[in-house]
Coordinates of C-alpha atoms (C1' of nucleotides) in Angstrom, one line a residue:
Chain B
M1 CA -8.0 -18.2 -7.6
S2 CA -11.6 -18.0 -8.5
K3 CA -11.5 -14.4 -9.7
L4 CA -8.5 -12.8 -11.2
Q5 CA -7.0 -11.1 -8.2
P6 CA -3.6 -10.3 -6.9
V7 CA -2.0 -12.8 -4.4
R8 CA -3.1 -12.1 -0.9
G9 CA -1.1 -9.4 0.8
T10 CA 0.2 -8.0 -2.5
A11 CA -1.0 -4.9 -4.3
D12 CA -0.4 -3.1 -7.6
L13 CA 1.4 0.2 -7.4
L14 CA -0.6 2.4 -9.8
P15 CA 1.0 5.7 -10.9
D16 CA -0.4 7.8 -8.0
V17 CA 1.1 5.5 -5.4
M18 CA 4.2 4.8 -7.4
A19 CA 4.9 8.5 -7.5
Q20 CA 4.8 8.6 -3.7
H21 CA 7.2 5.6 -3.5
R22 CA 9.5 7.3 -6.0
L23 CA 9.6 10.4 -3.8
V24 CA 10.5 8.4 -0.7
I25 CA 13.2 6.4 -2.5
D26 CA 14.7 9.3 -4.3
T27 CA 14.8 11.4 -1.2
A28 CA 16.4 8.5 0.8
R29 CA 19.0 7.9 -1.9
R30 CA 20.0 11.6 -2.0
T31 CA 19.9 12.0 1.8
T32 CA 22.0 8.9 2.6
A33 CA 24.5 9.8 -0.2
R34 CA 25.2 12.9 1.8
Y35 CA 26.7 10.5 4.4
G36 CA 28.6 8.4 1.9
F37 CA 26.2 5.5 1.6
Q38 CA 26.1 4.0 -1.9
E39 CA 23.2 2.2 -3.5
M40 CA 23.5 -1.5 -4.0
A41 CA 21.1 -4.4 -4.4
T42 CA 21.0 -8.1 -3.4
P43 CA 18.8 -10.8 -4.9
I44 CA 15.2 -10.8 -3.6
F45 CA 15.7 -14.4 -2.6
E46 CA 18.4 -16.4 -0.9
F47 CA 19.0 -19.9 0.4
S48 CA 16.7 -20.1 3.4
E49 CA 19.5 -20.6 5.8
V50 CA 20.7 -17.0 5.2
F51 CA 17.6 -15.9 7.0
S52 CA 17.0 -18.8 9.3
R53 CA 20.5 -19.3 10.7
P54 CA 20.7 -16.0 12.6
L55 CA 17.3 -16.5 14.2
G56 CA 18.2 -19.2 16.7
E57 CA 15.2 -20.2 18.9
S58 CA 12.6 -17.9 17.5
S59 CA 10.9 -20.6 15.6
D60 CA 7.8 -18.6 14.9
I61 CA 9.7 -16.5 12.5
V62 CA 11.1 -19.3 10.5
T63 CA 8.0 -21.5 10.3
K64 CA 5.3 -18.9 10.3
E65 CA 6.6 -15.7 8.9
N66 CA 9.1 -16.5 6.2
Y67 CA 7.9 -16.8 2.6
S68 CA 9.8 -20.0 1.7
F69 CA 9.5 -22.7 -1.0
A70 CA 11.6 -25.4 -2.7
D71 CA 12.8 -24.7 -6.2
R72 CA 12.9 -27.4 -8.9
G73 CA 16.3 -28.6 -7.8
G74 CA 14.9 -29.1 -4.3
E75 CA 16.8 -26.2 -2.8
M76 CA 15.0 -24.4 0.0
L77 CA 14.7 -20.7 -0.8
T78 CA 13.2 -17.8 1.0
L79 CA 12.0 -14.5 -0.3
R80 CA 14.0 -11.9 1.7
P81 CA 12.0 -10.7 4.7
E82 CA 14.5 -7.9 5.3
N83 CA 17.8 -6.9 3.6
T84 CA 20.4 -6.9 6.4
A85 CA 21.1 -10.6 6.2
G86 CA 21.4 -10.4 2.4
V87 CA 23.8 -7.4 2.6
V88 CA 26.0 -9.2 5.1
R89 CA 25.9 -12.3 3.1
A90 CA 27.0 -10.3 0.0
M91 CA 29.9 -8.9 2.0
I92 CA 31.0 -12.3 3.0
S93 CA 30.6 -14.0 -0.4
G94 CA 32.2 -11.1 -2.3
G95 CA 35.2 -10.9 -0.1
L96 CA 34.4 -7.3 0.7
T97 CA 35.7 -7.7 4.2
Q98 CA 39.0 -6.6 2.6
S99 CA 37.5 -3.1 1.9
L100 CA 35.9 -2.1 5.1
P101 CA 34.3 0.0 6.1
L102 CA 31.3 -0.4 3.7
K103 CA 28.4 2.0 3.6
Y104 CA 25.4 0.7 1.6
F105 CA 22.0 2.1 0.7
Y106 CA 19.3 -0.2 -0.7
A107 CA 15.6 -0.1 -1.8
G108 CA 13.3 -2.8 -2.9
P109 CA 10.6 -5.4 -2.1
M110 CA 10.6 -7.6 0.9
F111 CA 8.3 -10.5 1.7
R112 CA 6.8 -12.0 4.9
Y113 CA 4.2 -14.7 5.0
E114 CA 1.9 -12.9 7.5
R115 CA -1.8 -12.0 7.9
P116 CA -2.0 -8.6 6.2
Q117 CA -3.0 -5.6 8.1
K118 CA -2.7 -1.8 7.8
G119 CA 0.9 -1.1 6.7
R120 CA 1.9 -4.8 6.8
M121 CA 1.6 -6.5 3.4
R122 CA 3.1 -9.8 2.3
Q123 CA 5.0 -8.0 -0.3
F124 CA 6.1 -4.6 1.0
H125 CA 9.0 -2.2 0.2
Q126 CA 11.8 -1.0 2.3
I127 CA 14.7 1.4 2.1
G128 CA 17.7 1.0 4.4
I129 CA 21.3 1.6 5.1
E130 CA 24.0 -0.7 6.5
Y131 CA 27.3 0.6 7.9
L132 CA 29.7 -2.4 8.1
G133 CA 33.0 -2.5 9.9
P134 CA 33.1 0.2 12.6
T135 CA 32.4 -0.6 16.2
D136 CA 32.5 3.0 17.3
A137 CA 29.5 4.8 18.7
L138 CA 30.0 7.6 16.2
A139 CA 29.1 5.2 13.5
D140 CA 25.7 4.6 15.3
A141 CA 25.3 8.3 15.5
E142 CA 25.9 8.8 11.8
V143 CA 23.4 6.1 11.0
I144 CA 20.7 7.5 13.2
S145 CA 21.4 11.1 12.0
A146 CA 20.9 9.9 8.4
G147 CA 17.6 8.5 9.4
A148 CA 16.5 11.6 11.2
R149 CA 17.6 13.7 8.2
L150 CA 15.6 11.6 5.8
L151 CA 12.5 12.0 7.9
A152 CA 13.1 15.7 8.1
E153 CA 13.5 15.9 4.3
L154 CA 10.2 14.1 3.9
G155 CA 8.6 16.5 6.3
V156 CA 7.5 13.9 8.8
L157 CA 10.2 14.2 11.5
D158 CA 7.9 16.3 13.6
Q159 CA 5.3 13.5 13.7
C160 CA 7.9 11.0 15.0
V161 CA 9.7 10.4 18.3
L162 CA 13.1 8.7 18.4
H163 CA 13.1 5.9 20.9
L164 CA 16.6 4.9 22.0
N165 CA 17.9 2.1 24.2
S166 CA 21.1 0.2 24.8
L167 CA 21.0 -3.6 24.8
G168 CA 24.7 -3.7 26.0
D169 CA 27.3 -6.1 24.8
A170 CA 26.8 -9.9 24.8
A171 CA 28.0 -10.3 28.4
S172 CA 25.7 -7.5 29.7
R173 CA 22.7 -9.0 27.9
A174 CA 23.3 -12.5 29.2
A175 CA 23.5 -11.1 32.8
Y176 CA 20.3 -9.1 32.4
R177 CA 18.5 -11.9 30.6
A178 CA 19.2 -14.3 33.5
A179 CA 18.1 -11.7 36.1
L180 CA 14.9 -11.0 34.2
V181 CA 14.0 -14.6 33.8
A182 CA 14.6 -15.2 37.5
F183 CA 12.4 -12.3 38.4
L184 CA 9.5 -13.3 36.1
Q185 CA 9.6 -17.0 37.0
A186 CA 8.7 -16.0 40.6
D187 CA 5.5 -14.5 39.2
E188 CA 5.0 -16.8 36.3
S189 CA 1.5 -17.8 37.2
R190 CA 0.3 -14.2 36.9
L191 CA 1.8 -13.7 33.4
S192 CA -0.4 -13.8 30.4
D193 CA -0.4 -17.0 28.4
D194 CA 1.5 -15.3 25.6
S195 CA 4.2 -14.2 28.0
K196 CA 4.5 -17.6 29.6
R197 CA 5.5 -18.9 26.2
R198 CA 7.8 -15.9 25.7
L199 CA 9.5 -16.7 29.0
A200 CA 11.0 -19.8 27.5
M201 CA 11.3 -18.6 24.0
N202 CA 12.3 -15.0 24.0
P203 CA 12.1 -13.4 27.5
L204 CA 13.2 -9.9 26.5
R205 CA 10.1 -9.6 24.3
I206 CA 8.0 -9.7 27.5
L207 CA 9.2 -6.1 28.1
D208 CA 7.0 -4.8 25.3
S209 CA 4.0 -7.0 26.1
K210 CA 0.6 -5.2 25.5
D211 CA -1.1 -7.2 28.3
P212 CA -2.0 -4.9 31.2
G213 CA -1.3 -7.6 33.8
D214 CA 2.2 -8.1 32.3
R215 CA 2.8 -4.4 32.3
D216 CA 1.9 -4.3 36.0
I217 CA 4.4 -7.0 36.9
L218 CA 7.1 -5.3 34.8
Q219 CA 6.8 -2.2 37.0
S220 CA 9.3 -3.7 39.5
A221 CA 11.3 -5.8 37.1
P222 CA 15.1 -5.4 36.9
Q223 CA 16.2 -2.7 34.5
L224 CA 18.4 -3.4 31.6
Q225 CA 20.6 -0.4 32.1
D226 CA 21.5 -1.6 35.6
Y227 CA 23.2 -4.6 34.0
L228 CA 25.4 -2.7 31.5
N229 CA 29.1 -3.1 32.0
A230 CA 31.5 -0.1 31.8
E231 CA 32.2 -0.6 28.1
S232 CA 28.5 -0.8 27.2
K233 CA 27.8 2.3 29.3
A234 CA 30.6 4.2 27.5
H235 CA 29.2 3.2 24.1
F236 CA 25.8 4.5 24.9
S237 CA 27.0 7.7 26.5
A238 CA 29.2 8.4 23.5
L239 CA 26.2 7.9 21.2
T240 CA 23.9 10.2 23.1
T241 CA 26.5 12.9 23.4
A242 CA 26.9 12.7 19.6
L243 CA 23.2 12.9 19.0
D244 CA 22.8 15.8 21.3
T245 CA 25.7 17.6 19.6
A246 CA 24.0 17.0 16.2
G247 CA 20.7 18.3 17.6
V248 CA 18.9 14.9 17.1
A249 CA 16.1 14.7 19.7
W250 CA 15.8 11.3 21.4
M251 CA 13.9 9.7 24.2
F252 CA 15.3 6.9 26.4
D253 CA 13.0 3.8 26.1
P254 CA 14.1 1.0 28.4
L255 CA 11.4 -1.3 27.0
L256 CA 12.7 -1.1 23.4
V257 CA 14.4 -4.5 22.8
R258 CA 15.6 -6.8 20.1
G259 CA 15.1 -10.5 20.8
L260 CA 17.8 -12.0 18.6
D261 CA 21.2 -12.8 20.0
Y262 CA 23.3 -11.0 17.4
Y263 CA 22.0 -7.6 18.4
C264 CA 24.0 -5.5 20.8
H265 CA 24.3 -1.9 22.1
T266 CA 22.2 0.5 20.1
A267 CA 18.5 -0.1 19.4
F268 CA 16.3 2.7 18.1
E269 CA 13.0 3.3 16.4
F270 CA 11.4 6.4 15.1
V271 CA 7.7 6.0 16.1
T272 CA 4.6 7.8 15.1
D273 CA 1.0 7.5 16.4
A274 CA -0.4 8.6 13.0
L275 CA -0.6 5.0 11.5
G276 CA -2.5 2.9 14.0
T277 CA -0.9 0.0 15.7
Q278 CA 2.0 -0.3 13.3
G279 CA 3.8 2.8 14.5
T280 CA 7.4 2.2 13.7
V281 CA 8.4 4.3 10.7
L282 CA 12.2 3.7 10.7
G283 CA 14.1 1.3 13.0
G284 CA 17.4 -0.3 13.4
G285 CA 20.4 -0.9 15.6
R286 CA 23.8 -2.6 16.0
Y287 CA 24.3 -6.2 15.0
D288 CA 27.9 -7.0 15.6
G289 CA 27.2 -10.7 15.9
L290 CA 25.5 -11.3 12.6
A291 CA 28.4 -11.8 10.2
E292 CA 29.8 -14.6 12.4
M293 CA 26.4 -16.3 12.8
L294 CA 26.2 -16.4 9.0
G295 CA 29.6 -18.2 8.9
G296 CA 31.8 -15.2 8.1
P297 CA 34.4 -13.3 10.0
A298 CA 33.5 -11.1 12.9
V299 CA 32.5 -7.8 11.3
A300 CA 30.5 -5.2 13.2
G301 CA 27.5 -3.5 11.7
V302 CA 24.9 -0.9 12.3
G303 CA 21.9 0.1 10.2
W304 CA 18.3 0.8 9.8
A305 CA 15.4 0.0 7.6
A306 CA 12.1 1.8 6.9
G307 CA 8.9 0.8 5.2
I308 CA 8.3 2.8 2.0
E309 CA 4.5 2.3 2.3
R310 CA 4.4 3.8 5.8
L311 CA 6.6 6.7 4.8
A312 CA 4.6 7.3 1.7
M313 CA 1.4 7.3 3.7
L314 CA 2.9 9.9 6.1
A315 CA 4.7 12.0 3.5
G316 CA 2.2 11.6 0.7
A317 CA -0.5 13.4 2.7
K318 CA 1.6 16.6 2.9
T319 CA 3.9 16.5 0.0
P320 CA 2.1 16.9 -3.3
T321 CA 3.6 14.4 -5.8
A322 CA 5.3 16.0 -8.8
P323 CA 3.1 15.5 -11.8
T324 CA 5.1 13.8 -14.6
A325 CA 2.4 13.8 -17.2
P326 CA 3.0 15.9 -20.4
K327 CA 1.8 19.5 -20.4
V328 CA 1.6 19.7 -24.2
A329 CA -0.7 17.8 -26.5
V330 CA -0.6 17.5 -30.3
L331 CA -4.1 17.1 -31.7
S332 CA -5.0 16.3 -35.2
T333 CA -8.5 17.4 -36.4
D334 CA -9.1 14.6 -38.8
A335 CA -7.6 11.4 -40.2
D336 CA -5.9 13.1 -43.1
A337 CA -3.7 15.1 -40.7
D338 CA -2.9 12.2 -38.4
I339 CA 0.4 11.2 -39.9
A340 CA 1.6 14.8 -40.1
A341 CA 0.6 15.3 -36.4
F342 CA 2.4 12.2 -35.4
R343 CA 5.5 13.4 -37.1
L344 CA 5.1 16.8 -35.4
A345 CA 4.8 15.1 -32.0
E346 CA 8.0 13.2 -32.6
M347 CA 9.8 16.4 -33.7
L348 CA 8.8 18.1 -30.5
R349 CA 9.9 15.1 -28.5
D350 CA 13.3 15.4 -30.3
A351 CA 13.4 18.9 -29.0
G352 CA 13.0 17.6 -25.4
I353 CA 9.4 18.4 -24.9
D354 CA 7.0 15.9 -23.3
I355 CA 4.1 15.4 -25.7
D356 CA 0.7 13.7 -25.3
F357 CA -0.7 12.4 -28.6
P358 CA -4.2 11.1 -28.3
T359 CA -5.4 9.1 -31.2
T360 CA -9.1 8.6 -30.6
G361 CA -12.1 10.8 -30.7
S362 CA -13.1 14.0 -32.4
I363 CA -11.1 17.2 -31.9
G364 CA -13.7 18.2 -29.4
K365 CA -13.2 15.0 -27.4
K366 CA -9.5 15.4 -27.6
L367 CA -9.6 18.9 -26.2
K368 CA -12.0 17.8 -23.5
K369 CA -9.7 15.1 -22.3
A370 CA -6.7 17.3 -22.6
A371 CA -8.3 19.9 -20.4
R372 CA -9.2 17.2 -17.9
A373 CA -5.6 15.9 -17.9
E374 CA -4.4 19.4 -17.1
I375 CA -2.6 19.9 -20.4
K376 CA -1.5 23.5 -20.7
L377 CA -1.0 23.8 -24.4
A378 CA -2.8 22.2 -27.3
I379 CA -1.2 22.1 -30.7
I380 CA -4.0 21.7 -33.2
L381 CA -3.2 20.5 -36.7
G382 CA -5.6 19.9 -39.6
G383 CA -6.0 20.4 -43.3
D384 CA -5.9 24.2 -43.2
E385 CA -2.7 24.2 -41.2
L386 CA -1.0 21.7 -43.4
V387 CA -1.6 24.0 -46.4
K388 CA -0.3 27.0 -44.5
N389 CA 2.5 25.1 -42.8
N390 CA 1.5 26.3 -39.4
V391 CA -0.5 25.1 -36.3
Q392 CA -3.1 26.5 -34.0
L393 CA -1.5 26.9 -30.5
R394 CA -4.2 27.0 -27.9
N395 CA -3.6 27.8 -24.3
L396 CA -6.1 25.7 -22.4
A397 CA -5.7 27.7 -19.2
D398 CA -6.9 31.0 -20.6
G399 CA -8.5 30.0 -23.9
T400 CA -6.3 32.1 -26.0
Q401 CA -5.3 30.8 -29.4
S402 CA -2.8 31.9 -32.0
E403 CA -1.2 30.7 -35.3
V404 CA 2.4 29.6 -35.1
M405 CA 4.6 28.8 -38.0
M406 CA 5.8 25.2 -38.0
D407 CA 9.5 26.2 -37.9
D408 CA 9.0 28.4 -34.8
L409 CA 6.9 25.9 -32.9
A410 CA 9.5 24.2 -30.7
D411 CA 10.9 27.5 -29.5
V412 CA 7.5 29.0 -28.9
V413 CA 6.3 26.0 -27.0
A414 CA 9.4 25.8 -24.9
A415 CA 9.1 29.5 -24.0
A416 CA 5.4 29.1 -23.2
L417 CA 6.1 26.2 -20.8
L418 CA 8.6 28.4 -18.9
A419 CA 5.9 31.1 -18.3
P420 CA 3.8 30.6 -15.1
Chain Y
rG1 C1' -2.2 -19.5 13.2
rC2 C1' -6.4 -16.8 16.5
rG3 C1' -10.6 -13.2 17.2
rG4 C1' -14.1 -8.9 15.5
rG5 C1' -16.2 -6.2 11.2
rU6 C1' -17.4 -5.9 6.0
rG7 C1' -18.5 -8.0 0.7
rU8 C1' -24.6 -4.8 -4.2
rA9 C1' -22.0 -1.1 -11.2
rG10 C1' -15.1 1.3 -12.5
rC11 C1' -15.6 4.3 -7.4
rU12 C1' -18.7 5.9 -3.0
rC13 C1' -23.0 3.8 -1.3
rA14 C1' -28.9 3.1 -0.9
rG15 C1' -32.1 -1.2 -1.2
rU16 C1' -38.5 -1.4 3.7
rU17 C1' -40.8 -7.4 8.4
rG18 C1' -37.9 -11.9 2.4
rG19 C1' -42.1 -10.3 -3.0
rU20 C1' -41.8 -10.2 -9.1
rU21 C1' -38.1 -5.5 -14.4
rA22 C1' -31.9 -4.2 -8.3
rG23 C1' -31.3 1.9 -7.7
rA24 C1' -28.6 6.9 -6.9
rG25 C1' -24.4 10.1 -7.3
rC26 C1' -19.7 10.3 -9.4
rG27 C1' -16.9 8.3 -13.5
rC28 C1' -17.1 6.2 -18.6
rC29 C1' -19.3 6.3 -23.8
rA30 C1' -22.3 9.1 -27.3
rG31 C1' -25.3 13.2 -28.9
rU32 C1' -27.0 18.5 -28.7
rU33 C1' -21.9 21.1 -31.6
rU34 C1' -19.4 17.4 -39.3
rG35 C1' -12.4 22.0 -36.9
rU36 C1' -12.2 23.8 -30.6
rG37 C1' -12.3 21.9 -23.8
rG38 C1' -14.2 23.0 -18.7
rC39 C1' -20.7 24.3 -17.8
rA40 C1' -25.6 22.5 -19.0
rC41 C1' -29.1 19.2 -21.1
rU42 C1' -30.4 14.3 -23.4
rG43 C1' -29.4 9.3 -24.2
rG44 C1' -26.4 4.8 -23.6
rA45 C1' -23.2 1.0 -21.8
rG46 C1' -21.9 -1.4 -17.4
rG47 C1' -24.2 -5.9 -11.9
rU48 C1' -23.8 -14.4 -12.1
rC49 C1' -25.9 -8.8 -5.5
rG50 C1' -18.0 -12.4 -3.7
rC51 C1' -18.6 -17.9 -4.4
rC52 C1' -21.1 -22.7 -3.0
rG53 C1' -24.9 -25.0 -0.6
rG54 C1' -29.4 -24.8 2.6
rU55 C1' -34.4 -22.8 4.4
rU56 C1' -38.8 -20.8 1.5
rC57 C1' -44.1 -20.7 -3.2
rG58 C1' -40.3 -16.8 -3.6
rA59 C1' -33.4 -14.8 -1.2
rA60 C1' -29.3 -9.1 -2.5
rA61 C1' -31.8 -9.8 2.4
rC62 C1' -32.4 -15.5 6.7
rC63 C1' -28.9 -20.0 7.9
rG64 C1' -24.2 -22.9 7.1
rG65 C1' -19.6 -23.2 4.6
rU66 C1' -15.9 -20.9 1.7
rC67 C1' -13.0 -16.9 -0.5
rA68 C1' -11.5 -11.9 -0.3
rC69 C1' -10.9 -7.3 2.1
rU70 C1' -10.4 -4.8 6.8
rC71 C1' -9.3 -3.9 12.2
rG72 C1' -6.8 -6.2 16.2
rC73 C1' -3.8 -10.6 18.6
rC74 C1' 0.5 -13.7 17.9
rC75 C1' 5.1 -12.4 15.5
rC76 C1' 7.9 -8.3 14.0
rA77 C1' 14.9 -10.1 11.8

RNA sequence: GCGGGUGUAGCUCAGUUGGUUAGAGCGCCAGUUUGUGGCACUGGAGGUCGCCGGUUCGAAACCGGUCACUCGCCCCA
């Protein structure tokens, strides 16, 4: 902490960037509400076990990736690395399993203790939805459609490809996993060092290894879809039929996997190549096993999450952010008029008009700054105007100026703002 | 946790084989204009050259360490 700087992997959201985030969040709230998802929030930290229990063997995540600490009472807490576990925990602790199905939308900061890189901060922000209760493939279809609709609303859907895969149910996955491990063990010596480790820890992850040698071996590896039982095949085909009906374009991606045991059936990601290595813009899937792993009843669930920073980078480039700064400024010409100008600014704000009221500099400086801030109308008030009970109303776009009586001012300004 | 690249003014960057007061553009402040903006001109403020140590008569420059940023790997719930 030698210099005063933000904690590694965190960043300030100044108004320019904040406006982009607002756009993403507001669009997502509106779009998911069209599907009946309602906004809720969970705490940004939980007992560590909420996040560690569902993870099983993937020790890297717990020890390396979680932002965990002990509080003063000695409780181990973790800043939420994602929101699904928290939402499911809220469902269990709140007894909400009595009111299924639940459709939730959330937005907020998440934390992972990782080496920062493009689009991966230690504090980042996500939006997401969770659909709790239904096991039907049509629920998956609604969730995916809501994601596609959000991307379309943001104007970025055409830069994304929907990758879709089925992991099958627990029995199908166990059978495939055994077959894959057997196949890879035969060639273990040729695997990359990373994949040798994955073979013991999380073999499905080898499927999306970036190592060329691994990819070569995988050419003849057993295929996940060949191990799906009838029920799993039916779920997937019902989903793809629904997506086709809704006009949601998708691409079958047999290498798209989820390593954790509570995942099943649907896995999907909207991927772009416009953001470097971190190409997933919005991703999710079905997690029917999660609630039980957290110690609750067996409640199915399906959902997705999306990084606000990544969406803002994509959408911000093409969607001009709505300027929220005032378009009208009240400028006093000298100190004697300041208090009257302040009162005038308040009166106009009472009338519902956004007012900028600069307090420093000469009238020339105030006008200069107002012009630079893209103020449309300057209301100039000085000794002469106080005597005559009027103001100078100057249009900074065309340089025209007129006298307006104080009593008419609010109406005149409101009308002028409506003009183009 | 591992590897590559980069750290000079608020921002974008120059800075010669190591040489004395470290520069530019933009931005900021002020003046030309004591009640009227954009342009122009003039002036000004602002830098422990990321930090610590070493080599040297002399370091922004060379060496080591460290911190930060950045790109990638691991991981990605």
